[in-house]
Amino acid sequence: MDRRRFLKAAGVLAGALMAPRLAVAQGGGLEGEDIAHLEPTLQKVLGKGFKDLTPSGQVKLTMPTIAESGANVPFEIEVALPKDQVRAIHLFVDKNPSPHIVKLEVGQAMPYYASRTRMAETSAVRAVVETQDGKLLLASASTRVTVGGCG
């Protein structure tokens, strides 16, 4: 194989390997994503749909990539906004029987929350931050669950 063919084949292979990661980085194609199941809960809790959420780098959601047990999955939500601009922090798990996990009204506290949740199966997880001016900022992650923790 000559050098030109080798470089062309290597480029095609690298592109094929990176395509799924790019889709995740752009906010689509998260493992375990189920917008159809999440949408009614978003409408009930926030009065808005998934299309109304704005992906933001000011919200950071930290989840494990793989959780051996869905009964005890740690998460951490950090918001890089002044505390007087944050009204509430929500956590949603797309595929849980009840997707809305928690609502935290921060008041004068730092806009940070860490805890553990149950996950029924591998799912996308969403942190939604309500700001005082009515914006809904979104951060998403996905956790692969090997043994479900709901029921």
Short mmCIF file of N, CA and C in Angstrom, two decimals:
data_model
loop_
_atom_site.label_atom_id
_atom_site.label_comp_id
_atom_site.label_asym_id
_atom_site.label_seq_id
_atom_site.Cartn_x
_atom_site.Cartn_y
_atom_site.Cartn_z
N MET A 1 0.84 -1.17 0.00
CA MET A 1 0.00 0.00 0.00
C MET A 1 0.89 1.24 0.00
N ASP A 2 0.59 2.14 -0.89
CA ASP A 2 1.40 3.36 -0.93
C ASP A 2 0.91 4.37 0.13
N ARG A 3 1.71 5.38 0.32
CA ARG A 3 1.46 6.37 1.37
C ARG A 3 0.11 7.09 1.18
N ARG A 4 -0.21 7.45 -0.03
CA ARG A 4 -1.45 8.18 -0.31
C ARG A 4 -2.68 7.34 0.06
N ARG A 5 -2.69 6.08 -0.33
CA ARG A 5 -3.82 5.19 0.00
C ARG A 5 -3.93 4.98 1.51
N PHE A 6 -2.76 4.82 2.15
CA PHE A 6 -2.78 4.63 3.60
C PHE A 6 -3.39 5.84 4.31
N LEU A 7 -2.98 7.05 3.92
CA LEU A 7 -3.52 8.26 4.56
C LEU A 7 -5.01 8.41 4.29
N LYS A 8 -5.45 8.09 3.10
CA LYS A 8 -6.88 8.18 2.76
C LYS A 8 -7.69 7.18 3.60
N ALA A 9 -7.21 5.96 3.72
CA ALA A 9 -7.91 4.95 4.52
C ALA A 9 -7.92 5.33 5.99
N ALA A 10 -6.81 5.88 6.48
CA ALA A 10 -6.75 6.29 7.89
C ALA A 10 -7.73 7.43 8.16
N GLY A 11 -7.88 8.36 7.22
CA GLY A 11 -8.82 9.47 7.37
C GLY A 11 -10.26 8.99 7.41
N VAL A 12 -10.60 8.05 6.56
CA VAL A 12 -11.96 7.50 6.55
C VAL A 12 -12.24 6.76 7.85
N LEU A 13 -11.29 5.99 8.33
CA LEU A 13 -11.45 5.25 9.59
C LEU A 13 -11.61 6.21 10.77
N ALA A 14 -10.78 7.24 10.82
CA ALA A 14 -10.88 8.22 11.92
C ALA A 14 -12.23 8.93 11.89
N GLY A 15 -12.72 9.28 10.72
CA GLY A 15 -14.03 9.93 10.59
C GLY A 15 -15.15 9.03 11.08
N ALA A 16 -15.07 7.75 10.73
CA ALA A 16 -16.11 6.81 11.16
C ALA A 16 -16.11 6.64 12.67
N LEU A 17 -14.93 6.65 13.27
CA LEU A 17 -14.85 6.50 14.73
C LEU A 17 -15.30 7.75 15.47
N MET A 18 -15.10 8.93 14.91
CA MET A 18 -15.43 10.18 15.59
C MET A 18 -16.88 10.61 15.37
N ALA A 19 -17.57 10.11 14.38
CA ALA A 19 -18.93 10.56 14.07
C ALA A 19 -19.89 10.44 15.25
N PRO A 20 -19.95 9.29 15.98
CA PRO A 20 -20.87 9.22 17.11
C PRO A 20 -20.52 10.23 18.21
N ARG A 21 -19.24 10.46 18.46
CA ARG A 21 -18.85 11.43 19.49
C ARG A 21 -19.25 12.85 19.10
N LEU A 22 -19.13 13.18 17.84
CA LEU A 22 -19.53 14.52 17.39
C LEU A 22 -21.03 14.71 17.54
N ALA A 23 -21.81 13.68 17.26
CA ALA A 23 -23.27 13.78 17.40
C ALA A 23 -23.64 14.04 18.86
N VAL A 24 -22.96 13.37 19.79
CA VAL A 24 -23.22 13.58 21.22
C VAL A 24 -22.81 14.98 21.62
N ALA A 25 -21.66 15.43 21.14
CA ALA A 25 -21.18 16.78 21.50
C ALA A 25 -22.12 17.86 20.99
N GLN A 26 -22.83 17.62 19.91
CA GLN A 26 -23.74 18.61 19.36
C GLN A 26 -25.11 18.54 20.03
N GLY A 27 -25.31 17.70 21.02
CA GLY A 27 -26.56 17.68 21.77
C GLY A 27 -27.56 16.66 21.28
N GLY A 28 -27.26 15.92 20.26
CA GLY A 28 -28.19 14.91 19.76
C GLY A 28 -27.57 13.54 19.86
N GLY A 29 -28.43 12.56 19.89
CA GLY A 29 -27.95 11.20 19.85
C GLY A 29 -27.33 10.70 21.13
N LEU A 30 -27.74 11.23 22.28
CA LEU A 30 -27.24 10.70 23.54
C LEU A 30 -27.73 9.27 23.72
N GLU A 31 -26.91 8.44 24.30
CA GLU A 31 -27.33 7.07 24.56
C GLU A 31 -28.48 7.09 25.57
N GLY A 32 -29.54 6.38 25.26
CA GLY A 32 -30.69 6.31 26.16
C GLY A 32 -31.62 7.51 26.08
N GLU A 33 -31.45 8.34 25.06
CA GLU A 33 -32.29 9.52 24.92
C GLU A 33 -33.73 9.11 24.59
N ASP A 34 -34.73 9.72 25.26
CA ASP A 34 -36.13 9.43 24.99
C ASP A 34 -36.95 10.72 25.18
N ILE A 35 -36.85 11.60 24.19
CA ILE A 35 -37.51 12.90 24.27
C ILE A 35 -39.04 12.73 24.34
N ALA A 36 -39.58 11.75 23.62
CA ALA A 36 -41.04 11.54 23.62
C ALA A 36 -41.56 11.24 25.02
N HIS A 37 -40.80 10.49 25.82
CA HIS A 37 -41.21 10.18 27.19
C HIS A 37 -40.98 11.38 28.12
N LEU A 38 -39.95 12.17 27.84
CA LEU A 38 -39.60 13.31 28.68
C LEU A 38 -40.52 14.51 28.46
N GLU A 39 -40.97 14.70 27.25
CA GLU A 39 -41.72 15.91 26.86
C GLU A 39 -42.94 16.21 27.75
N PRO A 40 -43.83 15.24 28.03
CA PRO A 40 -44.99 15.57 28.89
C PRO A 40 -44.57 16.05 30.29
N THR A 41 -43.50 15.50 30.81
CA THR A 41 -43.02 15.92 32.14
C THR A 41 -42.47 17.34 32.08
N LEU A 42 -41.74 17.68 31.01
CA LEU A 42 -41.23 19.05 30.87
C LEU A 42 -42.40 20.03 30.79
N GLN A 43 -43.44 19.67 30.04
CA GLN A 43 -44.61 20.55 29.92
C GLN A 43 -45.29 20.74 31.28
N LYS A 44 -45.39 19.66 32.05
CA LYS A 44 -46.07 19.73 33.36
C LYS A 44 -45.25 20.54 34.37
N VAL A 45 -43.95 20.31 34.41
CA VAL A 45 -43.10 20.94 35.43
C VAL A 45 -42.70 22.37 35.06
N LEU A 46 -42.29 22.56 33.79
CA LEU A 46 -41.75 23.86 33.38
C LEU A 46 -42.72 24.68 32.53
N GLY A 47 -43.74 24.01 31.99
CA GLY A 47 -44.64 24.69 31.09
C GLY A 47 -44.02 24.94 29.72
N LYS A 48 -42.93 24.28 29.42
CA LYS A 48 -42.20 24.42 28.15
C LYS A 48 -41.82 23.04 27.66
N GLY A 49 -41.50 22.96 26.35
CA GLY A 49 -41.07 21.71 25.75
C GLY A 49 -39.56 21.64 25.63
N PHE A 50 -39.09 20.50 25.13
CA PHE A 50 -37.64 20.30 25.00
C PHE A 50 -37.02 21.32 24.05
N LYS A 51 -37.76 21.72 23.00
CA LYS A 51 -37.23 22.68 22.03
C LYS A 51 -37.02 24.06 22.64
N ASP A 52 -37.65 24.32 23.79
CA ASP A 52 -37.51 25.62 24.45
C ASP A 52 -36.30 25.68 25.38
N LEU A 53 -35.63 24.56 25.60
CA LEU A 53 -34.45 24.53 26.46
C LEU A 53 -33.22 24.94 25.65
N THR A 54 -32.36 25.74 26.24
CA THR A 54 -31.17 26.24 25.56
C THR A 54 -29.93 25.56 26.11
N PRO A 55 -29.24 24.76 25.29
CA PRO A 55 -27.99 24.18 25.77
C PRO A 55 -27.02 25.30 26.16
N SER A 56 -26.39 25.16 27.32
CA SER A 56 -25.54 26.23 27.82
C SER A 56 -24.28 25.68 28.48
N GLY A 57 -23.19 26.35 28.22
CA GLY A 57 -21.94 26.01 28.88
C GLY A 57 -21.89 26.53 30.31
N GLN A 58 -22.89 27.32 30.71
CA GLN A 58 -22.92 27.85 32.08
C GLN A 58 -23.48 26.84 33.07
N VAL A 59 -24.01 25.73 32.54
CA VAL A 59 -24.52 24.65 33.39
C VAL A 59 -23.67 23.42 33.14
N LYS A 60 -23.14 22.85 34.20
CA LYS A 60 -22.30 21.66 34.08
C LYS A 60 -22.93 20.52 34.85
N LEU A 61 -23.21 19.42 34.14
CA LEU A 61 -23.77 18.22 34.75
C LEU A 61 -22.71 17.13 34.73
N THR A 62 -22.37 16.62 35.88
CA THR A 62 -21.37 15.56 35.98
C THR A 62 -22.05 14.28 36.41
N MET A 63 -21.95 13.27 35.55
CA MET A 63 -22.52 11.94 35.81
C MET A 63 -21.47 10.90 35.48
N PRO A 64 -21.53 9.71 36.10
CA PRO A 64 -20.62 8.65 35.67
C PRO A 64 -21.02 8.15 34.28
N THR A 65 -20.07 7.73 33.49
CA THR A 65 -20.37 7.18 32.17
C THR A 65 -21.07 5.83 32.31
N ILE A 66 -20.61 5.04 33.28
CA ILE A 66 -21.19 3.72 33.54
C ILE A 66 -21.48 3.61 35.03
N ALA A 67 -22.69 3.15 35.38
CA ALA A 67 -23.06 2.89 36.77
C ALA A 67 -23.38 1.41 36.89
N GLU A 68 -22.68 0.71 37.77
CA GLU A 68 -22.94 -0.72 37.92
C GLU A 68 -24.33 -0.98 38.48
N SER A 69 -24.81 -0.08 39.35
CA SER A 69 -26.14 -0.22 39.92
C SER A 69 -26.91 1.07 39.71
N GLY A 70 -28.11 0.95 39.16
CA GLY A 70 -28.95 2.13 38.96
C GLY A 70 -29.60 2.60 40.26
N ALA A 71 -29.41 1.87 41.35
CA ALA A 71 -30.02 2.24 42.62
C ALA A 71 -29.31 3.41 43.29
N ASN A 72 -28.13 3.76 42.83
CA ASN A 72 -27.34 4.74 43.55
C ASN A 72 -26.36 5.41 42.59
N VAL A 73 -26.85 6.34 41.78
CA VAL A 73 -26.02 6.98 40.76
C VAL A 73 -25.73 8.43 41.19
N PRO A 74 -24.47 8.77 41.41
CA PRO A 74 -24.16 10.14 41.84
C PRO A 74 -24.27 11.13 40.68
N PHE A 75 -24.65 12.36 41.02
CA PHE A 75 -24.66 13.43 40.03
C PHE A 75 -24.26 14.74 40.71
N GLU A 76 -23.81 15.67 39.89
CA GLU A 76 -23.38 16.97 40.39
C GLU A 76 -23.76 18.02 39.37
N ILE A 77 -24.42 19.09 39.82
CA ILE A 77 -24.83 20.18 38.93
C ILE A 77 -24.16 21.46 39.42
N GLU A 78 -23.39 22.08 38.55
CA GLU A 78 -22.74 23.35 38.86
C GLU A 78 -23.24 24.40 37.88
N VAL A 79 -23.56 25.58 38.39
CA VAL A 79 -24.06 26.66 37.55
C VAL A 79 -23.10 27.83 37.67
N ALA A 80 -22.60 28.29 36.53
CA ALA A 80 -21.65 29.40 36.50
C ALA A 80 -22.37 30.72 36.28
N LEU A 81 -23.37 30.97 37.09
CA LEU A 81 -24.11 32.24 37.08
C LEU A 81 -24.13 32.77 38.50
N PRO A 82 -24.26 34.08 38.68
CA PRO A 82 -24.42 34.61 40.03
C PRO A 82 -25.68 34.04 40.68
N LYS A 83 -25.62 33.80 41.99
CA LYS A 83 -26.75 33.14 42.67
C LYS A 83 -28.05 33.91 42.59
N ASP A 84 -27.98 35.24 42.45
CA ASP A 84 -29.22 36.01 42.36
C ASP A 84 -29.88 35.92 40.98
N GLN A 85 -29.22 35.29 40.01
CA GLN A 85 -29.81 35.10 38.68
C GLN A 85 -30.44 33.72 38.50
N VAL A 86 -30.25 32.82 39.48
CA VAL A 86 -30.76 31.45 39.37
C VAL A 86 -32.00 31.30 40.23
N ARG A 87 -33.11 30.89 39.62
CA ARG A 87 -34.35 30.67 40.34
C ARG A 87 -34.43 29.23 40.86
N ALA A 88 -34.17 28.26 39.98
CA ALA A 88 -34.30 26.85 40.39
C ALA A 88 -33.43 25.95 39.51
N ILE A 89 -33.10 24.79 40.06
CA ILE A 89 -32.34 23.76 39.34
C ILE A 89 -33.21 22.50 39.33
N HIS A 90 -33.34 21.89 38.16
CA HIS A 90 -34.11 20.65 38.01
C HIS A 90 -33.20 19.55 37.47
N LEU A 91 -33.53 18.30 37.80
CA LEU A 91 -32.85 17.16 37.20
C LEU A 91 -33.92 16.24 36.62
N PHE A 92 -33.71 15.79 35.38
CA PHE A 92 -34.62 14.88 34.70
C PHE A 92 -33.82 13.68 34.20
N VAL A 93 -34.41 12.48 34.30
CA VAL A 93 -33.83 11.27 33.71
C VAL A 93 -34.85 10.78 32.68
N ASP A 94 -34.46 10.81 31.40
CA ASP A 94 -35.40 10.56 30.29
C ASP A 94 -36.22 9.29 30.47
N LYS A 95 -35.59 8.17 30.82
CA LYS A 95 -36.28 6.88 30.80
C LYS A 95 -36.79 6.41 32.16
N ASN A 96 -36.68 7.22 33.19
CA ASN A 96 -37.24 6.79 34.47
C ASN A 96 -38.77 6.82 34.39
N PRO A 97 -39.45 5.96 35.15
CA PRO A 97 -40.92 6.00 35.16
C PRO A 97 -41.45 7.39 35.50
N SER A 98 -40.81 8.08 36.42
CA SER A 98 -41.11 9.49 36.73
C SER A 98 -39.84 10.29 36.39
N PRO A 99 -39.78 10.91 35.21
CA PRO A 99 -38.53 11.55 34.77
C PRO A 99 -38.05 12.73 35.63
N HIS A 100 -38.98 13.47 36.28
CA HIS A 100 -38.54 14.62 37.09
C HIS A 100 -38.02 14.11 38.43
N ILE A 101 -36.76 14.30 38.68
CA ILE A 101 -36.12 13.77 39.88
C ILE A 101 -36.15 14.77 41.02
N VAL A 102 -35.74 15.99 40.76
CA VAL A 102 -35.64 16.96 41.84
C VAL A 102 -35.79 18.39 41.30
N LYS A 103 -36.35 19.24 42.16
CA LYS A 103 -36.36 20.69 41.92
C LYS A 103 -35.76 21.32 43.14
N LEU A 104 -34.75 22.15 42.92
CA LEU A 104 -34.08 22.84 44.02
C LEU A 104 -34.21 24.34 43.80
N GLU A 105 -34.89 25.02 44.73
CA GLU A 105 -34.96 26.48 44.66
C GLU A 105 -33.81 27.00 45.48
N VAL A 106 -32.87 27.68 44.83
CA VAL A 106 -31.60 28.00 45.48
C VAL A 106 -31.68 29.20 46.42
N GLY A 107 -32.61 30.13 46.21
CA GLY A 107 -32.69 31.30 47.09
C GLY A 107 -31.38 32.06 47.09
N GLN A 108 -30.78 32.22 48.25
CA GLN A 108 -29.50 32.91 48.36
C GLN A 108 -28.32 31.95 48.46
N ALA A 109 -28.59 30.65 48.28
CA ALA A 109 -27.51 29.66 48.34
C ALA A 109 -26.73 29.65 47.02
N MET A 110 -25.56 29.06 47.03
CA MET A 110 -24.76 28.90 45.82
C MET A 110 -25.51 27.98 44.86
N PRO A 111 -25.51 28.27 43.56
CA PRO A 111 -26.22 27.42 42.59
C PRO A 111 -25.43 26.15 42.28
N TYR A 112 -25.41 25.24 43.23
CA TYR A 112 -24.68 23.99 43.13
C TYR A 112 -25.49 22.92 43.85
N TYR A 113 -25.55 21.72 43.27
CA TYR A 113 -26.26 20.64 43.93
C TYR A 113 -25.61 19.31 43.56
N ALA A 114 -25.38 18.48 44.54
CA ALA A 114 -24.83 17.14 44.31
C ALA A 114 -25.59 16.16 45.18
N SER A 115 -25.92 15.03 44.61
CA SER A 115 -26.65 14.00 45.35
C SER A 115 -26.54 12.70 44.57
N ARG A 116 -27.46 11.79 44.84
CA ARG A 116 -27.53 10.51 44.14
C ARG A 116 -28.98 10.29 43.71
N THR A 117 -29.16 9.55 42.64
CA THR A 117 -30.50 9.25 42.15
C THR A 117 -30.60 7.80 41.74
N ARG A 118 -31.83 7.35 41.54
CA ARG A 118 -32.07 6.02 40.98
C ARG A 118 -32.30 6.16 39.49
N MET A 119 -31.82 5.17 38.75
CA MET A 119 -32.06 5.14 37.31
C MET A 119 -32.58 3.76 36.94
N ALA A 120 -33.68 3.73 36.18
CA ALA A 120 -34.29 2.46 35.80
C ALA A 120 -33.46 1.70 34.78
N GLU A 121 -32.82 2.44 33.87
CA GLU A 121 -32.03 1.83 32.80
C GLU A 121 -31.10 2.88 32.22
N THR A 122 -30.30 2.49 31.25
CA THR A 122 -29.42 3.43 30.57
C THR A 122 -30.25 4.58 30.02
N SER A 123 -29.82 5.81 30.30
CA SER A 123 -30.65 6.94 29.94
C SER A 123 -29.84 8.22 29.80
N ALA A 124 -30.42 9.16 29.05
CA ALA A 124 -29.92 10.53 29.05
C ALA A 124 -30.41 11.22 30.32
N VAL A 125 -29.59 12.11 30.86
CA VAL A 125 -29.93 12.84 32.09
C VAL A 125 -29.80 14.33 31.75
N ARG A 126 -30.76 15.12 32.24
CA ARG A 126 -30.79 16.56 31.92
C ARG A 126 -30.81 17.40 33.18
N ALA A 127 -29.93 18.39 33.24
CA ALA A 127 -29.99 19.41 34.28
C ALA A 127 -30.55 20.66 33.62
N VAL A 128 -31.64 21.19 34.17
CA VAL A 128 -32.27 22.39 33.63
C VAL A 128 -32.24 23.46 34.71
N VAL A 129 -31.74 24.63 34.34
CA VAL A 129 -31.65 25.75 35.27
C VAL A 129 -32.62 26.83 34.82
N GLU A 130 -33.53 27.21 35.73
CA GLU A 130 -34.43 28.34 35.48
C GLU A 130 -33.75 29.60 35.97
N THR A 131 -33.66 30.60 35.10
CA THR A 131 -33.06 31.86 35.53
C THR A 131 -34.16 32.85 35.92
N GLN A 132 -33.79 33.90 36.59
CA GLN A 132 -34.76 34.91 37.05
C GLN A 132 -35.45 35.60 35.87
N ASP A 133 -34.77 35.65 34.72
CA ASP A 133 -35.39 36.29 33.54
C ASP A 133 -36.16 35.30 32.67
N GLY A 134 -36.40 34.08 33.18
CA GLY A 134 -37.25 33.11 32.51
C GLY A 134 -36.57 32.19 31.52
N LYS A 135 -35.26 32.27 31.38
CA LYS A 135 -34.56 31.36 30.47
C LYS A 135 -34.45 29.98 31.11
N LEU A 136 -34.41 28.95 30.25
CA LEU A 136 -34.22 27.58 30.70
C LEU A 136 -32.94 27.05 30.07
N LEU A 137 -31.90 26.92 30.88
CA LEU A 137 -30.58 26.50 30.40
C LEU A 137 -30.42 25.01 30.64
N LEU A 138 -29.81 24.32 29.68
CA LEU A 138 -29.76 22.86 29.69
C LEU A 138 -28.33 22.35 29.62
N ALA A 139 -28.08 21.29 30.38
CA ALA A 139 -26.87 20.49 30.24
C ALA A 139 -27.32 19.03 30.23
N SER A 140 -26.72 18.23 29.36
CA SER A 140 -27.12 16.84 29.21
C SER A 140 -25.92 15.92 29.35
N ALA A 141 -26.21 14.71 29.80
CA ALA A 141 -25.19 13.67 29.90
C ALA A 141 -25.91 12.33 29.72
N SER A 142 -25.15 11.28 29.61
CA SER A 142 -25.74 9.96 29.48
C SER A 142 -24.99 9.00 30.40
N THR A 143 -25.74 8.14 31.07
CA THR A 143 -25.14 7.14 31.94
C THR A 143 -25.65 5.77 31.55
N ARG A 144 -24.72 4.85 31.35
CA ARG A 144 -25.07 3.46 31.04
C ARG A 144 -25.23 2.70 32.36
N VAL A 145 -26.41 2.13 32.56
CA VAL A 145 -26.72 1.41 33.79
C VAL A 145 -26.71 -0.08 33.50
N THR A 146 -25.93 -0.84 34.28
CA THR A 146 -25.85 -2.29 34.03
C THR A 146 -26.97 -3.05 34.75
N VAL A 147 -27.39 -2.59 35.95
CA VAL A 147 -28.50 -3.19 36.68
C VAL A 147 -29.43 -2.06 37.10
N GLY A 148 -30.68 -2.09 36.64
CA GLY A 148 -31.63 -1.03 36.93
C GLY A 148 -31.90 -0.87 38.42
N GLY A 149 -32.21 0.37 38.84
CA GLY A 149 -32.42 0.65 40.24
C GLY A 149 -33.83 1.03 40.61
N CYS A 150 -34.77 0.97 39.68
CA CYS A 150 -36.16 1.32 39.97
C CYS A 150 -37.02 0.06 39.90
N GLY A 151 -37.35 -0.49 41.05
CA GLY A 151 -38.26 -1.61 41.10
C GLY A 151 -37.73 -2.93 40.73
#
